[in-house]
Amino acid sequence: ALAGEEAPGTPPDNPGVVGNCLICLPETTLRILGVRPNIEDKEHACKHLWLGRVWQLRALGLQRYRRTVLARQSPLTWQERSSIDQAMQDPKARALMLKMQKVWRGAVLRKTASLAGVFGELDFHMAPYAGAVLFMHGSGGMTYNNVRYARKLASMGYLVIAPDSMAGGEYRHRDVAGLITSTQKTPYWDDLGLYTSAAEGEFAYNTKSEAVVKDPEKFKKLYENVFRLRSSEMNWILSRFTSQMKVRGVFIMGQSEGAMTVARFDDRKYGAMIRGRIISAFSVEYCYFTPSREAAMYGGNTEVATLNIIGDDDQFFGPNDSVAKQVDAKKGMGGWGADTITGNGFRQMKQQRLRRGLVAVLEGAKHDASETHDNFLRDLLRAFMASPHECHRIVDQWKPDKYLMSKVTVVELDESMGGARLLIKVGKQDFAPTMHYGKEILQRQGFCLTGKYR
């Protein structure tokens, strides 16, 4: 097991948006920060990652400062106290000291409102992580597949930062559970129980097609307000990354509601800092989740490489009897949507001429694609994030793996206007999604050599 200190579990009175962010640290990062791991990925017997909140890392830093600095300082002598009291009798000296106190407090508040206070140390290391991912969770918060994505990414070496829209929000919230300790069991396929209540508040919802068509204006307003809330979270956190995190680049990724936010988010002001966007379980087309045709467009820089992952049996945005399809079928009776619901973002990629794009439609996958394609998602994320602007060549990259090639079909390659956008269909997997990735690789190698599974 990896060494390190247990992160404190008592929250401050008001952690704030940054403090409530959930963090998933890769192994290299937690070694540098000296944090004891508390979760593992699917294929690891020992815990090697850490999942917690920013305020915990702040508290750990303060705990160390008190132990290694303050505890070693000698208390003021009687003469020193007397000298200070005498100096404070001078009005000018007192005013100057109060001004310095205000400046110091302001500096502390600014630092705690950014990520520099917890990640600043990483700026001085050559390779503390592979890159940073700003992850936007779905409408239920950081649960199930959202956490599984965080584990995958952290196992690949990425530092995952996930604003928690449910923690202390004004418009919706869930009661937050006690934090994960290094001794707790954290099964990959279970919900980690980060919340103890259902979502409540003005922006909490559970979409049913009947309710949407019954009161379309209510839901259009709701979905637009949710987008504004979530996009403000993205702007708030991105602007508080450390300078070296910005230099090393950031991927923006979302699941479901979070994916809608990432798709519509205007990232142009961040320039080359955004290395790629990943949209999981949202179809990026005019449907019930997009109140207008404009809202169905990619909102950011068209030069940013974009990956869209979605199952063809997605219950909300897929082309077959999904909520999007049901609401679209009731145009004139309260419904709205595109003339044809395709169930993926490729059509919009072509219309807006994104320079580089990849859409992977997973056969038989539902809203949580990990339930059928967990290991394939690892292959896909690794390939895209290693070279985002080569994503249209992913089939060529996978040629050495006969198993992957047997599962991928190129549906369309659009190379008009100097860009390259690829639509692929990914077949059902031969291995159980619960199989460890390494074991599946061994099976694939056997398939490559003999044409059979061992």
Coordinates of C-alpha atoms in Angstrom, one line a residue, residues 80-95 97:
E80 CA 8.0 41.2 23.1
R81 CA 4.3 41.4 23.9
S82 CA 4.8 44.6 25.9
S83 CA 6.8 46.1 23.0
I84 CA 4.0 45.3 20.5
D85 CA 1.3 46.7 22.8
Q86 CA 3.4 49.9 23.2
A87 CA 3.9 50.3 19.4
M88 CA 0.1 49.8 18.8
Q89 CA -0.6 52.9 21.0
D90 CA 0.7 55.0 18.1
P91 CA -2.3 55.8 15.8
K92 CA -0.2 55.8 12.6
A93 CA 1.5 52.5 13.5
R94 CA -1.9 50.9 14.5
A95 CA -3.5 52.1 11.2
M97 CA -0.8 47.3 11.0

